Tab-separated table of C-alpha atoms in Angstrom:
chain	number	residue	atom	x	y	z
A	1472	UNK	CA	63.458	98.672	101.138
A	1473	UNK	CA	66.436	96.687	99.162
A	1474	UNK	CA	69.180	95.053	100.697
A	1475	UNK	CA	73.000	95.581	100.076
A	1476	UNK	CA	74.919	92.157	101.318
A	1477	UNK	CA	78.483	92.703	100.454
A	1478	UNK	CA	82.308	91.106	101.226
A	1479	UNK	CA	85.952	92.630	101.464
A	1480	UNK	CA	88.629	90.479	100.307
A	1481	UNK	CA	92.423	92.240	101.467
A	1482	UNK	CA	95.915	91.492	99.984
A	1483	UNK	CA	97.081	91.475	103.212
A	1484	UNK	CA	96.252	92.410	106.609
A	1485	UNK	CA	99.732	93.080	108.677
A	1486	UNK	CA	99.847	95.156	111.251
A	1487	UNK	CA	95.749	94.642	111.263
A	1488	UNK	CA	95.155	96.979	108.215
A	1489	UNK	CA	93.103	95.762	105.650
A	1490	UNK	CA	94.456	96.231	101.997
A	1491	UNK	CA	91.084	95.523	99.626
A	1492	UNK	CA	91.644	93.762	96.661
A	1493	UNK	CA	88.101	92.893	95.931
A	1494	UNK	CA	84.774	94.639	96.911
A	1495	UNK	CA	81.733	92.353	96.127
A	1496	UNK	CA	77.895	92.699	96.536
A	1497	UNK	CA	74.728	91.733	95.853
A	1498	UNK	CA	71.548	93.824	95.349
A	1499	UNK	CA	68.368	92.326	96.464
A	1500	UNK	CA	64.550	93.445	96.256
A	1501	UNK	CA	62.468	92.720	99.815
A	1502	UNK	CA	62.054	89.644	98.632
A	1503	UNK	CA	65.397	88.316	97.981
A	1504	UNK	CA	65.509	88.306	94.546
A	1505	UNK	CA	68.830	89.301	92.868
A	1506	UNK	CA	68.468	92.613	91.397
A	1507	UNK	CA	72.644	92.870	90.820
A	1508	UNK	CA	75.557	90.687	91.444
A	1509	UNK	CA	79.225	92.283	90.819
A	1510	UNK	CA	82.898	91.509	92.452
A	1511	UNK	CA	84.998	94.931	92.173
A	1512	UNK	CA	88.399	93.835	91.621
A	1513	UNK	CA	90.511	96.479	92.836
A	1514	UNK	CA	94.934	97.163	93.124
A	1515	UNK	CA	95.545	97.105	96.302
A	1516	UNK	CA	99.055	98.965	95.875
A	1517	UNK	CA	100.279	96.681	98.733
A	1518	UNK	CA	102.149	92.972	99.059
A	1519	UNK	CA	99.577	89.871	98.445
A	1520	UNK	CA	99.821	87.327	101.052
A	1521	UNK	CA	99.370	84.699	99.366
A	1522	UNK	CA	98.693	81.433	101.162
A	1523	UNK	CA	96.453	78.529	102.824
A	1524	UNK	CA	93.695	81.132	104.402
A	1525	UNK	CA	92.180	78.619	106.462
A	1526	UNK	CA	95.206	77.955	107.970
A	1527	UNK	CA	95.753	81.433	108.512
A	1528	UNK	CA	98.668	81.613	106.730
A	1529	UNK	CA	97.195	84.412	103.737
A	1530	UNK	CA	94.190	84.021	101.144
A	1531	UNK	CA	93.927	81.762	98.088
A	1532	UNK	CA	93.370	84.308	95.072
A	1533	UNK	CA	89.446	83.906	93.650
A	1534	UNK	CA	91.094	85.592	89.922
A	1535	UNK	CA	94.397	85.541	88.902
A	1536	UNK	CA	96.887	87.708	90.632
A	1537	UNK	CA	96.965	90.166	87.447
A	1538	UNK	CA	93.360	90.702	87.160
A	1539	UNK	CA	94.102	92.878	90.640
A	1540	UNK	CA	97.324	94.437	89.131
A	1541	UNK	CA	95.919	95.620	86.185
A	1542	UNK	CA	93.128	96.836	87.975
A	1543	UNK	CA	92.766	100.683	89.244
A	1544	UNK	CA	93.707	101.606	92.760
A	1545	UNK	CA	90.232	102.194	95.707
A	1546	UNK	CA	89.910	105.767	95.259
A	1547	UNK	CA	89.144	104.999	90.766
A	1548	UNK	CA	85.780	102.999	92.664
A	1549	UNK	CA	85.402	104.936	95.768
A	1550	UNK	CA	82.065	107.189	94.708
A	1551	UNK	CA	80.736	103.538	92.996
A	1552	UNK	CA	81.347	101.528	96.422
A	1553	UNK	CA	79.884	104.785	98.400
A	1554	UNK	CA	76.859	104.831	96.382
A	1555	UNK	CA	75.888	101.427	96.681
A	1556	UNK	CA	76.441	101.697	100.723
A	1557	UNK	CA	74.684	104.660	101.266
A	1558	UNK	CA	71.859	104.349	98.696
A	1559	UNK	CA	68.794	105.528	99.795
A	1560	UNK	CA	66.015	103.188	101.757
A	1561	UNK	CA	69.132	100.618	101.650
A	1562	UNK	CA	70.295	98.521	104.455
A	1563	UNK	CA	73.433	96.586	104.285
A	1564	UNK	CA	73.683	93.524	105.792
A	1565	UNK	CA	77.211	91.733	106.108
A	1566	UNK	CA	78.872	88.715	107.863
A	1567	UNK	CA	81.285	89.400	110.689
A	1568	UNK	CA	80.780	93.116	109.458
A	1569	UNK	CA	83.430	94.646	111.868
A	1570	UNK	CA	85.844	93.284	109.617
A	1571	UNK	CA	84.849	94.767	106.362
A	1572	UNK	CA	84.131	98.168	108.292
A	1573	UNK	CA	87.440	98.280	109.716
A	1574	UNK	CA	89.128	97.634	106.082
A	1575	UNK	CA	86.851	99.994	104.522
A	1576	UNK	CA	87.925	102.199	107.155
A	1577	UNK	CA	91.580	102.033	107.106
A	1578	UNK	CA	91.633	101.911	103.075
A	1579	UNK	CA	89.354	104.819	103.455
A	1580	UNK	CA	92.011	106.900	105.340
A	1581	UNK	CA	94.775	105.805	103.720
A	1582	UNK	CA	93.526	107.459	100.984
A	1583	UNK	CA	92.071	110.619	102.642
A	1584	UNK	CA	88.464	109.727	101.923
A	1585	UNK	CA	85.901	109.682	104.422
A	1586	UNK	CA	84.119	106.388	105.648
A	1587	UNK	CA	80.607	105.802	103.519
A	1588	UNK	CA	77.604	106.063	106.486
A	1589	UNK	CA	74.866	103.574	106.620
A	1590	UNK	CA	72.643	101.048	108.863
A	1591	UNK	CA	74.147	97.763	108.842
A	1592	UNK	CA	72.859	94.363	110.566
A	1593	UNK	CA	75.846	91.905	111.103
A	1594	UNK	CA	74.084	88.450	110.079
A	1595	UNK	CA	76.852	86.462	112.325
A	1596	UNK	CA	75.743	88.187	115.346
A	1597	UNK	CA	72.696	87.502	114.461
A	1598	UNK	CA	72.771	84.070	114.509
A	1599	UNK	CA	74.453	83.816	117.923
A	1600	UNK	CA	71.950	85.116	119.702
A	1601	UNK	CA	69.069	83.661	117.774
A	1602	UNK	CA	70.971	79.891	118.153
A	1603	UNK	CA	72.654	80.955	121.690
A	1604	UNK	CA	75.537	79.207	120.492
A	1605	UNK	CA	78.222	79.516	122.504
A	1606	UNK	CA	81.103	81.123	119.711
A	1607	UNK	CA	80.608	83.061	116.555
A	1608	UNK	CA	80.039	80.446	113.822
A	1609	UNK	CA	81.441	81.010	110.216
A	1610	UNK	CA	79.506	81.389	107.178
A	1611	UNK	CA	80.736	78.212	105.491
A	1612	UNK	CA	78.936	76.133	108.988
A	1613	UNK	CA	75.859	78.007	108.134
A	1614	UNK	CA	75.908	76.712	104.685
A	1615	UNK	CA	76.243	73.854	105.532
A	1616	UNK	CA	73.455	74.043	107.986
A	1617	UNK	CA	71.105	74.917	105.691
A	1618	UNK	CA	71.900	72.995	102.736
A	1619	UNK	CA	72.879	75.671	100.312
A	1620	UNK	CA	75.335	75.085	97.399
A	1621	UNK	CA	79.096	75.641	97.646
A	1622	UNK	CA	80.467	78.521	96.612
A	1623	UNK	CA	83.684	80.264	95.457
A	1624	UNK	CA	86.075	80.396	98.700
A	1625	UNK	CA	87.250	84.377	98.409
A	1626	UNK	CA	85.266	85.339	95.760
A	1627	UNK	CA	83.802	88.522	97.550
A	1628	UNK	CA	80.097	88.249	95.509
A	1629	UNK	CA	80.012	84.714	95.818
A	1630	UNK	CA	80.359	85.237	99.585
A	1631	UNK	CA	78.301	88.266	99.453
A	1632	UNK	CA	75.752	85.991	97.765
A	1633	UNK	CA	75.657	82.875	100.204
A	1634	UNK	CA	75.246	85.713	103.255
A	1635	UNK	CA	72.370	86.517	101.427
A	1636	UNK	CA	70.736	83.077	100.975
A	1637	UNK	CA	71.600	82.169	104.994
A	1638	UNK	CA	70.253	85.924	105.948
A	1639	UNK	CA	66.930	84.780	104.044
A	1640	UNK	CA	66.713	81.494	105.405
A	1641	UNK	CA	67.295	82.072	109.375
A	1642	UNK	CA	64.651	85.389	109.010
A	1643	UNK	CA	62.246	82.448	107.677
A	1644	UNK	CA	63.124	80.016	110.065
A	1645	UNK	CA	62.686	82.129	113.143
A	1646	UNK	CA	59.574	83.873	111.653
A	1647	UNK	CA	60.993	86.902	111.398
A	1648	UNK	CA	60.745	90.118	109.825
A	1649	UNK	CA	63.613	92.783	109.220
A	1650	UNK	CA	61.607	94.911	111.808
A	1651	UNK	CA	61.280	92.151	114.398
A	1652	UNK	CA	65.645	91.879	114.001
A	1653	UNK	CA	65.914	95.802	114.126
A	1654	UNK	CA	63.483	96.425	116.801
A	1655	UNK	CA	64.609	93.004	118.723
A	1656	UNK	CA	68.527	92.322	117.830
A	1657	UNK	CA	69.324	96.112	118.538
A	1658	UNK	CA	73.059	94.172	119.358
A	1659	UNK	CA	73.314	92.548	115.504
A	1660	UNK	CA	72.764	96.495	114.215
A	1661	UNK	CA	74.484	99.882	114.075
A	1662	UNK	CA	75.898	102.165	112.041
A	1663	UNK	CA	79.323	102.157	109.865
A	1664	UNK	CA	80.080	105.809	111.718
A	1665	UNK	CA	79.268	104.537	115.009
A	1666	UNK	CA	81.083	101.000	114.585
A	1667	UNK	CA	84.206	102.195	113.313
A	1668	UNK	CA	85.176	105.005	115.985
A	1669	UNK	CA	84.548	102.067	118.503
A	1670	UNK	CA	87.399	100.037	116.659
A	1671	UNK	CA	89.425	102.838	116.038
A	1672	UNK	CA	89.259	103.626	120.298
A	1673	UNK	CA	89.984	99.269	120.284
A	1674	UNK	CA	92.969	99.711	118.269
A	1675	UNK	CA	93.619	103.012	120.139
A	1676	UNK	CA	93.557	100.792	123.344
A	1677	UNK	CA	95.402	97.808	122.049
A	1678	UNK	CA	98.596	100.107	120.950
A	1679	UNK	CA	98.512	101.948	124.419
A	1680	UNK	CA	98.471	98.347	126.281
A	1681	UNK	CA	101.718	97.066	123.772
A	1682	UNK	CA	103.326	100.235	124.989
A	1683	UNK	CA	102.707	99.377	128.853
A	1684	UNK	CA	103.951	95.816	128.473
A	1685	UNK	CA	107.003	97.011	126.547
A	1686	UNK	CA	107.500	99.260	129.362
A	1687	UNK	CA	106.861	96.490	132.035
A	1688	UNK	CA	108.730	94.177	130.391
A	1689	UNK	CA	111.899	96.826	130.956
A	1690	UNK	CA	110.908	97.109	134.313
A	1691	UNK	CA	111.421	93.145	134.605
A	1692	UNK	CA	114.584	93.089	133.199
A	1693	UNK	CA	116.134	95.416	135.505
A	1694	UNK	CA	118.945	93.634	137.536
A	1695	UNK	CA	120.856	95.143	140.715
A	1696	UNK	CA	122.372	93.178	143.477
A	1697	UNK	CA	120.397	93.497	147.110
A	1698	UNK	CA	122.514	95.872	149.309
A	1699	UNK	CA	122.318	95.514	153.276
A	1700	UNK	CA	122.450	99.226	153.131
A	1701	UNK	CA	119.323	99.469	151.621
A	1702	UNK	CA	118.632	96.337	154.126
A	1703	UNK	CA	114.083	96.309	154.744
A	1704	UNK	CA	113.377	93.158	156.638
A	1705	UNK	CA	109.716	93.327	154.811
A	1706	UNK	CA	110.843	92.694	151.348
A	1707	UNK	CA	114.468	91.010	151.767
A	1708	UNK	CA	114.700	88.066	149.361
A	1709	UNK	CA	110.896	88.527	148.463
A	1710	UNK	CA	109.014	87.805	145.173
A	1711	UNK	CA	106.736	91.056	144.036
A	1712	UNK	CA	103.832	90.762	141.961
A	1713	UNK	CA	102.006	93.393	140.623
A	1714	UNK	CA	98.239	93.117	139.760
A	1715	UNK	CA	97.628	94.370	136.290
A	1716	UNK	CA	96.298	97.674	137.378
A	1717	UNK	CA	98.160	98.577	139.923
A	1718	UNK	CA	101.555	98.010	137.587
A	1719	UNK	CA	99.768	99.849	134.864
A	1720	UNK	CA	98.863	102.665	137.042
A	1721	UNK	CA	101.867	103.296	138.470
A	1722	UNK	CA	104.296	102.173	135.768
A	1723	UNK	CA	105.786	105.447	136.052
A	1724	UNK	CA	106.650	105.370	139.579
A	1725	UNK	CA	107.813	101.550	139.501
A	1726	UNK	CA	110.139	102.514	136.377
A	1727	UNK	CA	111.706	105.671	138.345
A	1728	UNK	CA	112.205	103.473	141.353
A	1729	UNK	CA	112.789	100.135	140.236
A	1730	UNK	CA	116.617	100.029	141.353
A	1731	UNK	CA	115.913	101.172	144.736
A	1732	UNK	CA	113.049	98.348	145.069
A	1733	UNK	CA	115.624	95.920	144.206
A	1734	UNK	CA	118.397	96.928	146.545
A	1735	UNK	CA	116.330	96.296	149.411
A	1736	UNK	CA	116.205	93.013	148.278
A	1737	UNK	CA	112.653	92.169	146.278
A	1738	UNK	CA	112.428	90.404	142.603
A	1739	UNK	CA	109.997	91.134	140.718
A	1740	UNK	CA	107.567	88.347	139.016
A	1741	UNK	CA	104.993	87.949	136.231
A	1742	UNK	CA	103.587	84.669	137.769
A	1743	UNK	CA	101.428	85.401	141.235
A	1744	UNK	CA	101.183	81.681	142.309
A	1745	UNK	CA	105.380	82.596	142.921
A	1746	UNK	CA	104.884	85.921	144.867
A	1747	UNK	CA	105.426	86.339	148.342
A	1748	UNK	CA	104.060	89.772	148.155
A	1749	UNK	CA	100.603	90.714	145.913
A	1750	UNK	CA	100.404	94.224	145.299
A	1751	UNK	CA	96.611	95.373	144.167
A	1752	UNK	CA	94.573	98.824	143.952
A	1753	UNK	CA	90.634	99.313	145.062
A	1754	UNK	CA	88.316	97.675	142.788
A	1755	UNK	CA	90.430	94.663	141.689
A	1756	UNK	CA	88.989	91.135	141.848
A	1757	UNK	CA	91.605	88.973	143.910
A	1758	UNK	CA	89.577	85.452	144.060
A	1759	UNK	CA	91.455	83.984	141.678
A	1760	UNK	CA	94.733	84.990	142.529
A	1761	UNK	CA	93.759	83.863	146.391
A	1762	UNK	CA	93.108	80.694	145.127
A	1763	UNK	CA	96.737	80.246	143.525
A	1764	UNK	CA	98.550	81.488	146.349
A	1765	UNK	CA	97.447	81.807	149.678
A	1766	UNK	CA	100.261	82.320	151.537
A	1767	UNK	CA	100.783	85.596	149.870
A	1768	UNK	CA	100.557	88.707	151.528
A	1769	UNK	CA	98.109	90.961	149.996
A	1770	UNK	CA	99.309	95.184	149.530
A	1771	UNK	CA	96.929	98.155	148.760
A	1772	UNK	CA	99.602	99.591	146.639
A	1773	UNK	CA	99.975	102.733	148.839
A	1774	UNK	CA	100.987	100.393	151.606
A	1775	UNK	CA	103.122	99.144	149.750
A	1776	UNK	CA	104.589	102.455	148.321
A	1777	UNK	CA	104.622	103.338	152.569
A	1778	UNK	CA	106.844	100.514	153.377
A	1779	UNK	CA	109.422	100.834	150.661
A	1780	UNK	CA	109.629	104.767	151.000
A	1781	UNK	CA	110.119	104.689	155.054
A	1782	UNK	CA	111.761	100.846	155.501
């Protein structure tokens, strides 16, 4: 078996899509030794942020900005990149792999080219659980760690090439085997296919949660003066809170009725240590939210639906 470690570098990543500019790897025998070293310098027909990346404010440039102008657009090196991935009796192995999966992904669709397939083991994973440290370490730490020589910051074979020198040193240091970590560390490997439909239903999740808080945040805004018509002792000059779940849930029916809610007199709050009133569905933990306020008065929402709809 060889090994594929490779690196994505992106122009930018706004609106979390990845725009390569660089793909690098590095080839290696079962033994570690360097069989090919390349950095694929690619256009990546998008904006560079350009920046302080440790400071998270864009990437320092490994090459000059027009080596990546002048060079072609993904889908000139897509059947090279695919080849290398899914060479046979290959297993890639990459640092904080999610990352470069989800930019191969995206770049991959945005040019209507399907996503290469092959085994991967993700080498910072890895070294969580084989540490138990308690957060993800980076890959500059683990040089460090062990000693190795500094490296080109951004320079995608240069990283590709230090995740190969840590890989080889923590499977020595722990005595193991690429069996032991696929046999043992099932949670450091998967598949590209298999890992990028779970961030795609992540990112499917995340935009369906921005689109419930937008909605909630309406809700919030709403403004109507209390009217003694619409007088319910219950909720006169009370503060509502609505667990996340229960507002979620029934966003719909909150939206619809929100004016009627606030003529008899509630307000509405995003803080539950200020509620009066806690409004929850089945299954949601309350301990914390006990703790902050006890003097609230704790609703199943369809109790509280009940006392709005016949106060």
């Amino acid at each position: 078996m060889n090994y594929v470690f490779f690196d994505t570098e992106c122009a930018n990543c706004l609106k979390g899509e990845g725009k390569i500019c660089s793909f690098g790897y590095v080839l290696t025998d079962e033994a570690f030794q360097v069989l090919k070293k390349k950095d694929i310098l690619i256009n990546p027909d998008a904006p560079f942020l350009l920046g302080n990346a440790r400071k998270g404010e864009g990437i320092e440039l490994a090459y000059p900005l027009s080596r990546f102008r002048n060079s072609h657009r993904f889908p000139y090196y897509y059947d090279a990149i695919r080849h290398i991935l899914e060479e046979e009796d290959v297993l890639v192995v990459g640092f904080c792999i999610h990352q470069d999966i989800a930019f191969l992904d995206y770049t991959c669709h945005r040019y209507g080219l399907s996503l290469p397939s092959f085994p991967y083991v993700d080498l910072q994973k890895l070294d969580k659980r084989l540490y138990q440290t308690k957060d993800y370490r980076g890959l500059d730490t683990l040089i460090e760690q062990f000693g190795l020589a500094k490296f080109t910051y951004h320079r995608s074979d240069d990283d590709a090439m230090m995740t190969m020198e840590v890989f080889s040193k923590i499977l020595d240091e722990n005595h193991l085997s690429i069996e032991d970590v696929r046999r043992d560390h099932q949670e450091a490997c998967g598949t590209s296919l298999e890992l990028a439909e779970r961030l795609r239903q992540r990112r499917r999740e995340k935009a369906r949660k921005r689109q419930l808080s937008q909605k909630a945040a309406r809700l919030f805004a709403q403004k109507a003066t209390p009217s003694l018509s619409y007088y319910n002792p219950f909720f006169w000059n009370k503060k509502v809170f609505f667990k996340t779940s229960s507002l979620y849930r029934h966003l719909d029916y909150l939206t619809k009725n929100a004016e009627r809610f606030l003529l008899r007199g509630m307000t509405f709050v995003e803080n539950p240590a200020q509620a009066d009133i806690i409004v929850y569905d089945r299954g949601e933990q309350l301990d914390r939210i006990r703790q902050q306020n006890e003097k609230a008065v704790f609703l199943l929402f369809p109790h509280f639906q009940k006392k709005v709809e016949n106060g």
